[in-house]
């Protein structure tokens, strides 16, 4: 038997079905498991707690696959988990579009380390832990069986794999190979997704509901879309009747797709501007030029990637929010987001409040945003909550 025996008192989080076992909680490893193997997790008194995937190179040395002793972690187990996750999304249609949604959201779907997004007929996956890597072929086959997709592509090229001692990987897993660009539908928009070389799995599905809000609230406004990536917020703003949209991103390939997305939605090119620029610098330049906007979107990448970095991340969020607030016309709207899981909503609100105070603008939160419902937060895994945002209206 391969097992991890916990120190006395350290079984508590597992009894609450939290799936992580930290190295400091382990008293002994029995039976020489190899990285990625499934082990039994036992309390100090020998009580059986979970089947878990073993990741000896990580701070989180094991993640629970199952809290049911009768489960056997293998192809049938993964097929059942994948079917449950896919079925849960289907039951949320049309709020969750079945052909453009996250199908597996890791721990919150009982599949730690596994992310799978559906883009039209294709599935793009990330396998972020040693045990997820071990079972990826079974999971890919299960995804094909549960969805009827044409192919599964792997985008395990995130740097978080290094924490597990895994090298970055990307490529074809099963079925047919996806084309270079896939078209998805989001509300009234058609959007290009580059599964092979885009960010993450190709697109940011988690912001679907916030993009709809931008569509509904920006008619007639001059919009500044910061950290635009492939222009999703900008396309939605223009489809909702925005007067103009300026998109800013440091990634030239992302802006190429953003331009193509204008054509795909029959939006006139004159209505949009695409600037390959650093947002921190661009906001200062726009301030110095005396530019103003009726709405600004701030959807930056994750600024806080470790607890040690929280202060520095807060300074980054405060800086862009302060600059953006100053660029708004009276009655203007700021859609501001943080996808840093280590920064909770309270802290983000304090940072935005600090920015408002220093900007000299009178501002109020009129709406709150979170990740779309295909990115659920299992109640036994609050860490699954990462994306939050505010709609701030200035006086
Ligand atoms: N709003 C997008 C997702 C944004 S992801 C959507 O709805 O799809 C964050 C983006 O910020 C990435 O495209 C990345 O290239 C860009 N980025 C990161 N740092 C930047 C910086 N300092 N200035 C401008 N863009 C930046």
Coordinates of C-alpha atoms and ligand atoms in Angstrom, one line a residue:
X1 CA 0.0 0.0 0.0
X2 CA 1.2 3.5 -0.8
X3 CA 0.0 6.0 1.8
X4 CA 0.6 9.3 3.4
X5 CA 0.2 9.4 7.1
X6 CA -0.7 12.8 8.6
X7 CA 0.5 14.4 11.8
X8 CA -1.9 14.4 14.7
X9 CA -4.6 17.0 14.3
X10 CA -3.8 17.6 10.6
X11 CA -6.7 15.6 9.3
X12 CA -9.2 18.4 10.1
X13 CA -9.1 20.1 6.7
X14 CA -9.6 16.8 4.9
X15 CA -12.6 16.0 7.0
X16 CA -14.0 19.3 5.7
X17 CA -13.2 18.0 2.2
X18 CA -10.5 20.5 1.5
X19 CA -8.4 18.7 -1.1
X20 CA -4.9 20.0 -0.3
X21 CA -2.3 18.2 1.8
X22 CA 0.7 20.5 2.6
X23 CA 4.1 19.0 3.2
X24 CA 4.2 20.2 6.8
X25 CA 1.1 18.1 7.6
X26 CA 2.8 14.8 6.6
X27 CA 4.2 12.6 9.3
X28 CA 5.3 9.7 7.1
X29 CA 5.2 8.5 3.5
X30 CA 4.7 4.7 3.3
X31 CA 5.4 2.4 0.3
X32 CA 7.7 4.6 -1.9
X33 CA 5.1 6.2 -4.1
X34 CA 6.4 7.8 -7.3
X35 CA 5.4 11.3 -8.4
X36 CA 1.8 11.3 -9.8
X37 CA 0.8 8.0 -8.1
X38 CA -2.4 7.7 -6.2
X39 CA -1.9 7.3 -2.5
X40 CA -4.2 6.7 0.5
X41 CA -4.3 9.6 3.0
X42 CA -4.5 8.4 6.6
X43 CA -5.0 10.2 9.8
X44 CA -2.4 9.9 12.7
X45 CA -4.7 7.2 14.1
X46 CA -4.8 5.3 10.8
X47 CA -8.2 6.5 9.8
X48 CA -8.7 6.4 6.0
X49 CA -9.4 10.0 4.7
X50 CA -8.9 10.2 0.9
X51 CA -7.4 9.0 -2.3
X52 CA -4.9 11.6 -3.4
X53 CA -2.4 12.3 -6.2
X54 CA 1.2 12.5 -5.0
X55 CA 3.3 15.5 -5.9
X56 CA 6.5 15.2 -3.9
X57 CA 8.2 18.3 -5.5
X58 CA 5.4 20.7 -4.5
X59 CA 4.6 22.5 -1.3
X60 CA 1.2 20.8 -1.7
X61 CA 2.5 17.2 -1.6
X62 CA -0.9 15.6 -2.4
X63 CA -4.3 16.7 -3.7
X64 CA -7.4 14.6 -3.0
X65 CA -9.0 12.9 -6.0
X66 CA -11.8 11.4 -3.9
X67 CA -13.1 11.2 -0.4
X68 CA -15.0 7.9 -1.1
X69 CA -13.0 4.9 -0.2
X70 CA -14.8 2.7 -2.8
X71 CA -13.6 4.9 -5.7
X72 CA -10.8 3.5 -7.9
X73 CA -8.9 6.3 -9.5
X74 CA -8.7 5.3 -13.1
X75 CA -10.4 5.8 -16.5
X76 CA -13.9 5.2 -15.3
X77 CA -13.5 7.5 -12.3
X78 CA -12.3 10.3 -14.7
X79 CA -15.1 9.7 -17.1
X80 CA -17.6 10.0 -14.3
X81 CA -16.0 13.3 -13.0
X82 CA -15.8 14.7 -16.5
X83 CA -19.4 13.8 -17.3
X84 CA -20.5 15.5 -14.1
X85 CA -18.6 18.7 -14.9
X86 CA -19.9 18.8 -18.5
X87 CA -23.5 18.1 -17.4
X88 CA -23.3 20.9 -14.8
X89 CA -22.4 23.4 -17.5
X90 CA -25.2 22.1 -19.8
X91 CA -27.7 22.7 -17.0
X92 CA -26.6 26.3 -16.9
X93 CA -27.4 27.1 -20.5
X94 CA -28.0 29.6 -22.0
X95 CA -26.2 31.7 -19.3
X96 CA -23.3 29.4 -20.0
X97 CA -23.0 28.9 -23.7
X98 CA -22.4 25.2 -24.3
X99 CA -19.9 25.7 -27.1
X100 CA -17.8 28.4 -25.5
X101 CA -17.3 27.7 -21.8
X102 CA -15.0 26.2 -19.2
X103 CA -15.9 22.5 -18.8
X104 CA -13.5 21.7 -16.0
X105 CA -12.4 24.2 -13.3
X106 CA -9.9 22.1 -11.4
X107 CA -10.5 21.5 -7.6
X108 CA -14.0 23.0 -7.9
X109 CA -15.0 20.1 -10.2
X110 CA -13.2 17.5 -8.2
X111 CA -10.3 17.4 -10.6
X112 CA -7.3 19.2 -9.0
X113 CA -4.8 20.5 -11.6
X114 CA -7.1 20.1 -14.6
X115 CA -8.5 22.9 -16.6
X116 CA -10.5 22.4 -19.8
X117 CA -12.2 25.0 -22.0
X118 CA -14.4 24.3 -24.9
X119 CA -14.1 26.5 -28.0
X120 CA -16.6 25.5 -30.7
X121 CA -15.7 21.9 -31.7
X122 CA -12.4 21.9 -29.8
X123 CA -11.2 21.5 -26.2
X124 CA -8.1 23.2 -24.9
X125 CA -6.7 21.8 -21.6
X126 CA -4.1 22.6 -18.9
X127 CA -2.6 19.9 -16.7
X128 CA -0.9 21.7 -13.9
X129 CA 0.1 19.1 -11.4
X130 CA 2.1 15.8 -11.4
X131 CA -1.0 13.6 -10.9
X132 CA -3.0 15.6 -13.5
X133 CA -0.2 15.0 -15.9
X134 CA -0.2 11.3 -15.2
X135 CA -3.9 10.9 -16.0
X136 CA -4.1 13.4 -18.9
X137 CA -4.8 10.8 -21.6
X138 CA -7.7 9.3 -19.7
X139 CA -9.1 12.8 -19.1
X140 CA -8.7 13.8 -22.7
X141 CA -10.5 10.7 -23.8
X142 CA -13.3 11.3 -21.3
X143 CA -13.7 14.9 -22.6
X144 CA -14.1 13.5 -26.1
X145 CA -16.7 10.9 -25.0
X146 CA -18.6 13.4 -22.8
X147 CA -18.8 16.2 -25.4
X148 CA -18.5 14.8 -28.9
X149 CA -15.7 17.4 -29.5
X150 CA -13.5 16.9 -32.6
X151 CA -10.2 17.1 -30.8
X152 CA -8.4 17.9 -27.6
X153 CA -5.3 20.2 -27.5
X154 CA -3.0 20.6 -24.6
X155 CA -1.7 24.0 -23.3
X156 CA 0.3 22.8 -20.3
X157 CA 2.8 25.7 -20.8
X158 CA 2.0 27.7 -17.7
X159 CA 4.9 28.5 -15.4
X160 CA 3.0 27.1 -12.4
X161 CA 4.1 23.7 -13.7
X162 CA 7.6 24.5 -12.5
X163 CA 6.4 24.3 -8.9
X164 CA 5.6 20.7 -9.5
X165 CA 8.9 19.9 -11.3
X166 CA 7.1 19.7 -14.6
X167 CA 8.4 21.1 -17.9
X168 CA 6.1 23.2 -20.1
X169 CA 4.2 21.3 -22.8
X170 CA 1.8 22.2 -25.6
X171 CA 0.4 20.1 -28.4
X172 CA -2.1 17.7 -29.7
X173 CA -3.6 15.1 -27.3
X174 CA -6.4 13.2 -29.1
X175 CA -8.9 13.5 -32.0
X176 CA -8.3 15.9 -34.8
X177 CA -5.9 18.9 -34.6
X178 CA -7.6 22.3 -34.2
X179 CA -7.2 25.0 -36.9
X180 CA -5.0 28.0 -36.1
X181 CA -8.0 30.1 -35.2
X182 CA -11.4 29.0 -34.0
X183 CA -14.6 31.2 -34.0
X184 CA -16.7 31.2 -30.8
X185 CA -19.9 33.1 -30.1
X186 CA -20.4 35.2 -27.0
X187 CA -23.7 36.9 -26.8
X188 CA -24.1 38.8 -30.1
X189 CA -20.3 38.7 -30.8
X190 CA -18.2 36.3 -32.8
X191 CA -14.7 36.1 -31.5
X192 CA -11.5 34.4 -32.8
X193 CA -9.6 32.2 -30.4
X194 CA -6.0 31.0 -31.1
X195 CA -5.9 27.8 -29.1
X196 CA -2.3 27.0 -30.2
X197 CA -0.5 30.2 -29.2
X198 CA -3.0 32.4 -27.4
X199 CA -2.7 33.1 -23.7
X200 CA -3.7 30.3 -21.3
X201 CA -6.1 28.0 -23.2
X202 CA -6.7 30.7 -25.8
X203 CA -9.3 33.1 -24.3
X204 CA -10.6 34.5 -21.0
X205 CA -14.0 32.9 -20.7
X206 CA -14.2 33.9 -17.0
X207 CA -15.0 37.6 -18.0
X208 CA -18.1 36.7 -20.1
X209 CA -20.6 38.3 -17.7
X210 CA -18.5 41.5 -17.3
X211 CA -18.2 41.9 -21.0
X212 CA -22.0 41.7 -21.3
X213 CA -22.2 44.5 -18.7
X214 CA -19.9 46.6 -20.8
X215 CA -22.1 46.0 -23.8
X216 CA -25.1 47.1 -21.9
X217 CA -23.7 50.2 -20.3
X218 CA -21.4 51.9 -22.8
X219 CA -23.7 53.1 -25.6
X220 CA -22.6 56.5 -26.9
X221 CA -19.4 56.4 -24.7
X222 CA -15.8 56.8 -25.7
X223 CA -14.3 53.6 -24.3
X224 CA -10.7 52.9 -23.2
X225 CA -10.1 49.1 -23.0
X226 CA -6.8 48.5 -21.0
X227 CA -5.2 45.1 -21.1
X228 CA -7.4 44.3 -24.1
X229 CA -5.9 41.0 -25.2
X230 CA -7.9 40.0 -28.3
X231 CA -10.4 42.9 -27.8
X232 CA -13.3 41.1 -26.2
X233 CA -14.4 44.0 -24.1
X234 CA -14.0 46.4 -27.0
X235 CA -16.0 44.4 -29.4
X236 CA -18.8 44.1 -26.9
X237 CA -18.7 47.8 -26.1
X238 CA -19.0 48.7 -29.8
X239 CA -21.8 46.1 -30.4
X240 CA -23.6 47.8 -27.6
X241 CA -23.3 51.2 -29.3
X242 CA -20.1 52.7 -27.9
X243 CA -19.0 55.7 -29.9
X244 CA -15.3 54.6 -30.1
X245 CA -12.9 52.2 -28.4
X246 CA -9.2 52.4 -27.8
X247 CA -7.6 49.0 -27.0
X248 CA -4.2 48.8 -25.3
X249 CA -2.1 45.7 -24.8
X250 CA 1.6 44.9 -24.9
X251 CA 1.0 41.8 -27.0
X252 CA 1.1 42.6 -30.8
X253 CA -0.3 39.1 -31.7
X254 CA -3.3 39.6 -29.4
X255 CA -4.0 43.0 -31.0
X256 CA -3.8 41.4 -34.5
X257 CA -6.6 39.1 -33.5
X258 CA -8.4 42.1 -31.9
X259 CA -8.3 43.9 -35.3
X260 CA -9.6 40.7 -37.1
X261 CA -12.4 40.5 -34.5
X262 CA -13.6 44.0 -35.6
X263 CA -14.0 42.7 -39.2
X264 CA -15.6 39.5 -38.1
X265 CA -18.3 41.5 -36.3
X266 CA -18.8 44.0 -39.2
X267 CA -17.6 46.8 -37.0
X268 CA -16.0 49.7 -38.9
X269 CA -12.2 49.9 -38.3
X270 CA -12.4 53.7 -37.8
X271 CA -14.4 53.1 -34.6
X272 CA -11.4 51.5 -32.9
X273 CA -7.8 52.1 -32.1
X274 CA -5.2 49.5 -31.2
X275 CA -2.1 50.5 -29.3
X276 CA 0.8 48.2 -28.6
X277 CA 1.8 49.9 -25.4
X278 CA 2.4 49.4 -21.7
X279 CA -0.8 50.4 -19.9
X280 CA 1.1 52.1 -17.0
X281 CA 2.8 54.4 -19.5
X282 CA -0.2 54.8 -21.8
X283 CA -2.4 56.1 -18.9
X284 CA 0.2 58.7 -18.1
X285 CA 0.6 59.7 -21.7
X286 CA -3.2 60.1 -22.1
X287 CA -3.3 62.2 -18.9
X288 CA -0.6 64.5 -20.2
X289 CA -2.4 64.8 -23.5
X290 CA -5.6 65.8 -21.7
X291 CA -7.6 62.9 -23.1
X292 CA -10.9 61.9 -21.3
X293 CA -13.2 58.8 -21.7
X294 CA -16.8 57.9 -20.9
X295 CA -15.8 54.4 -19.8
X296 CA -12.6 52.6 -18.9
X297 CA -12.0 48.9 -18.6
X298 CA -9.0 47.8 -16.4
X299 CA -8.6 44.0 -16.7
X300 CA -4.9 43.5 -15.9
X301 CA -3.0 40.2 -15.6
X302 CA -2.5 38.8 -12.0
X303 CA -0.3 41.3 -10.1
X304 CA -0.2 39.2 -6.9
X305 CA 1.4 35.7 -7.4
X306 CA 2.6 35.0 -3.9
X307 CA 1.8 36.3 -0.4
X308 CA 5.2 38.0 -0.3
X309 CA 4.0 40.1 -3.3
X310 CA 0.7 41.4 -2.0
X311 CA 2.0 44.9 -1.1
X312 CA 3.7 45.3 -4.5
X313 CA 0.6 44.1 -6.3
X314 CA -1.6 46.5 -4.4
X315 CA 0.6 49.4 -5.5
X316 CA 0.2 48.3 -9.1
X317 CA -3.6 48.1 -8.8
X318 CA -3.7 51.5 -7.1
X319 CA -1.6 53.2 -9.7
X320 CA -3.7 52.2 -12.7
X321 CA -7.0 52.8 -10.9
X322 CA -5.9 56.3 -9.8
X323 CA -4.8 57.2 -13.3
X324 CA -8.0 55.8 -14.9
X325 CA -10.3 57.6 -12.5
X326 CA -8.6 60.9 -13.4
X327 CA -9.3 60.2 -17.1
X328 CA -13.0 59.8 -16.7
X329 CA -15.6 62.4 -17.8
X330 CA -18.2 63.3 -15.2
X331 CA -20.6 60.4 -14.9
X332 CA -18.0 58.2 -16.4
X333 CA -17.7 54.4 -15.7
X334 CA -14.7 52.4 -14.5
X335 CA -14.9 48.7 -14.9
X336 CA -12.0 47.5 -12.7
X337 CA -10.9 43.9 -12.1
X338 CA -8.4 41.9 -10.1
X339 CA -7.8 38.2 -10.9
X340 CA -5.3 37.8 -8.1
X341 CA -6.7 35.0 -5.9
X342 CA -4.5 36.1 -3.0
X343 CA -6.2 39.5 -3.0
X344 CA -9.7 39.2 -1.6
X345 CA -12.6 41.5 -2.6
X346 CA -12.3 43.5 0.6
X347 CA -8.7 44.3 0.0
X348 CA -9.3 45.1 -3.6
X349 CA -12.1 47.5 -2.6
X350 CA -9.8 49.2 -0.1
X351 CA -7.2 49.7 -2.9
X352 CA -9.7 51.2 -5.3
X353 CA -11.0 53.4 -2.5
X354 CA -7.5 54.6 -1.9
X355 CA -7.1 55.3 -5.6
X356 CA -10.4 57.3 -5.6
X357 CA -9.3 59.3 -2.6
X358 CA -6.0 60.3 -4.1
X359 CA -7.6 61.0 -7.5
X360 CA -9.8 63.6 -5.9
X361 CA -12.8 62.1 -7.7
X362 CA -16.1 61.4 -5.9
X363 CA -16.8 57.8 -6.9
X364 CA -19.1 54.9 -5.9
X365 CA -19.5 51.2 -6.6
X366 CA -22.7 50.6 -8.5
X367 CA -22.2 46.9 -9.4
X368 CA -19.9 44.0 -8.5
X369 CA -18.5 41.3 -10.8
X370 CA -17.2 37.8 -10.4
X371 CA -16.0 35.0 -12.6
X372 CA -18.7 33.5 -14.8
X373 CA -20.7 30.5 -13.5
X374 CA -18.7 28.0 -15.5
X375 CA -15.8 28.8 -13.2
X376 CA -17.5 27.7 -10.0
X377 CA -16.2 27.9 -6.4
X378 CA -16.7 24.6 -4.6
X379 CA -17.8 25.5 -1.0
X380 CA -15.1 23.1 0.3
X381 CA -12.5 25.1 -1.7
X382 CA -12.8 28.8 -1.3
X383 CA -9.4 29.3 -3.0
X384 CA -11.4 28.7 -6.3
X385 CA -12.6 32.3 -6.0
X386 CA -10.1 34.6 -7.8
X387 CA -11.8 37.1 -10.1
X388 CA -13.6 40.1 -8.7
X389 CA -14.5 43.5 -10.1
X390 CA -16.4 46.7 -9.5
X391 CA -18.3 49.0 -11.7
X392 CA -17.4 52.5 -10.3
X393 CA -19.2 55.6 -11.4
X394 CA -17.6 59.0 -10.9
X395 CA -19.6 62.1 -10.2
Ligands
LIG1 N1 -9.6 41.7 -21.1 C1 -9.1 40.6 -21.8 C2 -8.2 39.7 -21.0 C3 -6.9 40.4 -20.4 S1 -5.6 39.4 -20.0 C4 -10.3 39.8 -22.2 O1 -11.5 40.1 -21.8 O2 -10.2 38.8 -23.0 C5 -4.4 40.5 -19.6 C6 -3.7 41.2 -20.8 O3 -2.8 42.2 -20.3 C7 -2.9 40.3 -21.7 O4 -3.3 40.3 -23.0 C8 -1.4 40.8 -21.6 O5 -0.8 40.8 -22.9 C9 -1.7 42.2 -21.2 N2 -0.6 42.9 -20.5 C10 0.1 42.5 -19.4 N3 0.9 43.4 -18.9 C11 0.6 44.6 -19.6 C12 1.0 45.9 -19.5 N4 1.9 46.3 -18.6 N5 0.5 46.8 -20.4 C13 -0.4 46.4 -21.4 N6 -0.8 45.1 -21.5 C14 -0.3 44.2 -20.6

